[in-house]
Coordinates of C-alpha atoms in Angstrom, one line a residue:
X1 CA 10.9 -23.3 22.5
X2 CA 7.3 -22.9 21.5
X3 CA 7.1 -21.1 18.1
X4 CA 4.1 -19.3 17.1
X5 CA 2.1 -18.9 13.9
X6 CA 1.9 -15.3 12.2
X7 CA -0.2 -13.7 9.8
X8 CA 1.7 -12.2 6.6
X9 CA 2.3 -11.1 3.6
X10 CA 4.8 -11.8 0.5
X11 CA 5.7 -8.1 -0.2
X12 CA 9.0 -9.1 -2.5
X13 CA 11.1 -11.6 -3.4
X14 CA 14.5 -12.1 -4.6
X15 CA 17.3 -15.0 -5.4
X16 CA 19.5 -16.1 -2.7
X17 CA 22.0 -18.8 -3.9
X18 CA 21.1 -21.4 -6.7
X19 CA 18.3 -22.9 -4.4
X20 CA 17.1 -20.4 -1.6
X21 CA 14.8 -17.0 -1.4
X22 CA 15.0 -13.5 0.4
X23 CA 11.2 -12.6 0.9
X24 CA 10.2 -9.0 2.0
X25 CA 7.3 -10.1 4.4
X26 CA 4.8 -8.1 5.8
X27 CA 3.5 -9.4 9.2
X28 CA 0.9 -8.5 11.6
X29 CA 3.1 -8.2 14.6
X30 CA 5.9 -7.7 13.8
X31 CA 5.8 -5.3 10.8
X32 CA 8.1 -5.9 7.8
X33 CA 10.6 -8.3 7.6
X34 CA 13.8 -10.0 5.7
X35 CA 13.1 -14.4 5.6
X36 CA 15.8 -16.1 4.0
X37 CA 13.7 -19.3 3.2
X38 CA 16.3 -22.2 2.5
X39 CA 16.0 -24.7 -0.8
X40 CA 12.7 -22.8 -1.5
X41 CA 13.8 -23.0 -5.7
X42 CA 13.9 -26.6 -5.2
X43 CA 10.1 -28.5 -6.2
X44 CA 10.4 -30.7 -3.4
X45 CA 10.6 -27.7 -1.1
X46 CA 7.7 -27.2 1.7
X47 CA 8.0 -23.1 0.1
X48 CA 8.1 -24.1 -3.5
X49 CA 5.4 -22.0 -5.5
X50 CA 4.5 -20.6 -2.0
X51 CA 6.5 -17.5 -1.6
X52 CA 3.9 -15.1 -4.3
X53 CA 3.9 -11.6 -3.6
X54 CA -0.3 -10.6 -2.5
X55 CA -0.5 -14.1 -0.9
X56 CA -2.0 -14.3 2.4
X57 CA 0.3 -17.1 4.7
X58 CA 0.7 -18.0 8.2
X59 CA 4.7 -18.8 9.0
X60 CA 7.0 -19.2 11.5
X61 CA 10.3 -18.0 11.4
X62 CA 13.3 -17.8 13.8
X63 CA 16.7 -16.0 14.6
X64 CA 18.0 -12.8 16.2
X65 CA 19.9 -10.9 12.9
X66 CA 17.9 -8.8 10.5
X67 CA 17.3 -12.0 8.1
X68 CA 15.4 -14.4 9.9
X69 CA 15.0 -17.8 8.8
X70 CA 11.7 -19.1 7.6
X71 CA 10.5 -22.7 9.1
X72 CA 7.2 -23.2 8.0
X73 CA 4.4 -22.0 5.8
X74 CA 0.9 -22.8 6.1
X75 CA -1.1 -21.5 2.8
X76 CA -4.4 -22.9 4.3
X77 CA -5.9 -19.3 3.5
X78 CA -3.9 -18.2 0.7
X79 CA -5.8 -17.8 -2.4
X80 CA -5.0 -15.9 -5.7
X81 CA -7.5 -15.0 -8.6
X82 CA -6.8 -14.2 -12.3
X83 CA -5.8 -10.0 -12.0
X84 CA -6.0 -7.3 -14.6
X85 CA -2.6 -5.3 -15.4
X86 CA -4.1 -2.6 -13.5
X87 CA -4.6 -4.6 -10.5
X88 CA -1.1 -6.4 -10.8
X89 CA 0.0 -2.8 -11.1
X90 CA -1.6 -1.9 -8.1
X91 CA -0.6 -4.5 -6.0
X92 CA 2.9 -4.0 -7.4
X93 CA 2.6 -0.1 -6.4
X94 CA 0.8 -0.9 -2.6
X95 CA 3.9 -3.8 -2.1
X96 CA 6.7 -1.2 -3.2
X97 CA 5.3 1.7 -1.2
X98 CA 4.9 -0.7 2.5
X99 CA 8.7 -1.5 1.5
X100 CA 9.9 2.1 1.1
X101 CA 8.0 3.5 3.7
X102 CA 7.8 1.2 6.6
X103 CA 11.1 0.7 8.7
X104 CA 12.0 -2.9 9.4
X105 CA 11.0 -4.5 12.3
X106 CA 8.3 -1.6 13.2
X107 CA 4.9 -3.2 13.8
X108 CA 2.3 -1.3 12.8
X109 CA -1.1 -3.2 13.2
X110 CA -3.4 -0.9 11.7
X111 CA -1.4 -0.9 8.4
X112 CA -1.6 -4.2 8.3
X113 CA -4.8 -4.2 8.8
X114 CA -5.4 -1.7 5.7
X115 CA -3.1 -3.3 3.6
X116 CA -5.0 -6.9 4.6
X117 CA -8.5 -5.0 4.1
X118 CA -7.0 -3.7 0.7
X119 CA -5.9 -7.3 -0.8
X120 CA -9.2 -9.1 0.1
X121 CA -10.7 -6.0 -1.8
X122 CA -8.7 -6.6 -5.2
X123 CA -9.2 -10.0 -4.5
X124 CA -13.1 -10.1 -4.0
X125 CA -14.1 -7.8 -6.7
X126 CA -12.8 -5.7 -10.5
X127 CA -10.4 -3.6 -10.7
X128 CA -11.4 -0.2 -9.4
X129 CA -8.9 3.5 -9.4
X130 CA -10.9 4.5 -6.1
X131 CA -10.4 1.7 -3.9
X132 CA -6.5 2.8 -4.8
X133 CA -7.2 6.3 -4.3
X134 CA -8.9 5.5 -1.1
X135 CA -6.2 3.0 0.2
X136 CA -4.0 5.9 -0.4
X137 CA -6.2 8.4 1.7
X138 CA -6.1 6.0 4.5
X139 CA -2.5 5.3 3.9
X140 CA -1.7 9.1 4.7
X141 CA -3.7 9.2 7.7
X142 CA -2.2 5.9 9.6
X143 CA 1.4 7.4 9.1
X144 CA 0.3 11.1 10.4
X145 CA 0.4 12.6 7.0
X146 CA -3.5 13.0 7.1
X147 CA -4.5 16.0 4.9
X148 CA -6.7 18.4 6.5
X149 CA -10.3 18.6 5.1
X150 CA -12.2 20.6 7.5
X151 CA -10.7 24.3 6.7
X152 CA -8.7 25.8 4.5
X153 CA -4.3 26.4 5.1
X154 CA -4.5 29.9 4.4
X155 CA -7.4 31.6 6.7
X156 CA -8.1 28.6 8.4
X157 CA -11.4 29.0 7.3
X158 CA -14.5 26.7 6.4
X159 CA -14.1 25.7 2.5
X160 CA -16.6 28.3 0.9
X161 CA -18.7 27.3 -2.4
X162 CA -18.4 29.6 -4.7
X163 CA -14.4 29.1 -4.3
X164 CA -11.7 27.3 -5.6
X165 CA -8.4 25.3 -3.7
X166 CA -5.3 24.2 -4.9
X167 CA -3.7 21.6 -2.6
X168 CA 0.4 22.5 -1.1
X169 CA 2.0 18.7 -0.1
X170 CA 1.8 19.0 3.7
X171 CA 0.5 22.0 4.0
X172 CA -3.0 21.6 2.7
X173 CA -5.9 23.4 0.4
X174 CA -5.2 27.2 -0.6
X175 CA -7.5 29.5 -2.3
X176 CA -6.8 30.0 -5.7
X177 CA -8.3 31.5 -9.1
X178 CA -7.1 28.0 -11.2
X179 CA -10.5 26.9 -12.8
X180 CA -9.7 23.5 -12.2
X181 CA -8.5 23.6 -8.6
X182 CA -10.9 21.4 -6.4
X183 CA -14.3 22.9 -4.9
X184 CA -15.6 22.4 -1.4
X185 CA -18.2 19.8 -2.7
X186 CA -14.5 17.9 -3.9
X187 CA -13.2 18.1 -0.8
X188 CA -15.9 17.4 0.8
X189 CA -16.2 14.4 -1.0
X190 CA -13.0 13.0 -0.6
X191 CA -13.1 13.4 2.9
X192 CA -16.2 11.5 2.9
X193 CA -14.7 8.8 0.5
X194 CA -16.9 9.5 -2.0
X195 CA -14.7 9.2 -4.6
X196 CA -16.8 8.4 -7.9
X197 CA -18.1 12.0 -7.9
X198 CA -14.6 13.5 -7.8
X199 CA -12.6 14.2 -11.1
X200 CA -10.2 11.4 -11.4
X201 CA -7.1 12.8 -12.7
X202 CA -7.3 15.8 -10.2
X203 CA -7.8 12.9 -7.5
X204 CA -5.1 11.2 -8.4
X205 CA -2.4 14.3 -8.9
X206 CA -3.2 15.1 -4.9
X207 CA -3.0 11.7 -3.7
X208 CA 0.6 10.9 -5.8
X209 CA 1.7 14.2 -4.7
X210 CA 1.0 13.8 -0.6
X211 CA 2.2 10.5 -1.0
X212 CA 5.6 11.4 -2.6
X213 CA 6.1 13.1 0.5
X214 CA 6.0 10.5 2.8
X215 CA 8.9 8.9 0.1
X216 CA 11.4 11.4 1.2
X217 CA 12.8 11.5 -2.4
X218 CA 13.1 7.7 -3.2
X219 CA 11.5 6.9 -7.0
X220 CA 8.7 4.0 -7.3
X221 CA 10.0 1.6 -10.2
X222 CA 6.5 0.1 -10.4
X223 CA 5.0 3.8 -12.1
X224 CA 7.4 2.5 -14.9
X225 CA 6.4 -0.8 -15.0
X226 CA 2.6 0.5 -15.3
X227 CA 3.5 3.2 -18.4
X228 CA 5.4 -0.1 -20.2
X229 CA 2.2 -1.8 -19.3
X230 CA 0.4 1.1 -20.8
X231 CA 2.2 1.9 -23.8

């Protein structure tokens, strides 16, 4: 039977036996999935040195069970450049977040797509807190979480200017008399992506608080990682 090449992503790996590798990978079509990739420890291995979390393959795998087996790997258009902490950090957070929100076996082409669109970013340019911030924006609107920026939760009323909003996790932006709530020209903002003129710790706090949301409860160990990184 013909097998067929596929786009993807190392998202995780972990130690199988003394020689093999469970990968998390995150494919075009077929969304995220479990590859046990036999003898891949081994340096005579066609997957030795290979299987790097934010590499861009092309594999084929096979079988019918919820661990598929990996066959081949083509890194023809793989290709990895020296990364800040802060990016490894970000990549580490964008990898843990595809794993604890996306369902196995789910394809979701879009979010590929961002995720894709996301790694060449990194991977093209510095480090920079918006292009997360933004990833996350766009996150929240491909799984229906999208935050409403046209009119305000309470009245349902355009943003006014001489106002301030605080913003309630999936609910949206609510008058209130906190001095640093956001103003329309924010939220404006933000909806425009036009993140360098919005305060970047208020950014931040509403993008980490809609996205722990979508988390349903579960913790993200790489927000450790980054304040050991930090400290």
């Amino acid at each position: 039977m013909h097998k067929t090449w596929e786009e993807a992503y190392i998202l995780h790996t972990r130690s199988f036996s003394d020689t093999s590798i469970i990968a998390e990978v995150f494919t075009r079509y077929h969304g995220r999935v479990s590859v046990l990739a036999k003898g891949a420890k081994n340096p005579k291995s066609k997957f030795f040195g290979y299987l790097i979390p934010f590499k861009f393959l092309r594999i084929i795998t096979s079988g019918k069970s919820d661990l598929k087996t990996l066959n081949e790997v083509d890194t023809n258009q793989a290709t990895l450049y020296e990364q800040s902490s802060h990016s490894v950090y970000s990549h580490l957070y964008i990898n843990e977040l595809i794993i604890k929100i996306l369902p196995k076996d789910l394809p979701n082409i879009e979010l590929f797509n961002l995720y894709h669109q996301f790694i060449q970013t990194f991977n093209s340019s510095e480090f920079q807190e918006t292009s997360l911030r933004e990833f996350e924006l766009d996150l929240l609107d491909v799984l229906g979480f999208g935050i409403n920026f046209d009119t305000d939760s309470k009245d349902n009323k355009k943003f006014e200017d001489d106002q301030k909003y605080h913003f309630v996790v999936e609910k949206g932006f609510y008058p209130t008399n906190d001095i640093d709530g956001f103003t329309s020209v924010e939220i404006k903002n933000i909806q425009g992506r036009n993140l360098l003129a919005v305060d970047k710790v208020k950014l931040k706090s509403l993008t980490q608080t809609a996205i722990q949301a979508c988390l349903d409860g579960k913790d993200l160990l790489s927000r450790d990682i980054f304040r050991s990184v930090k400290s």
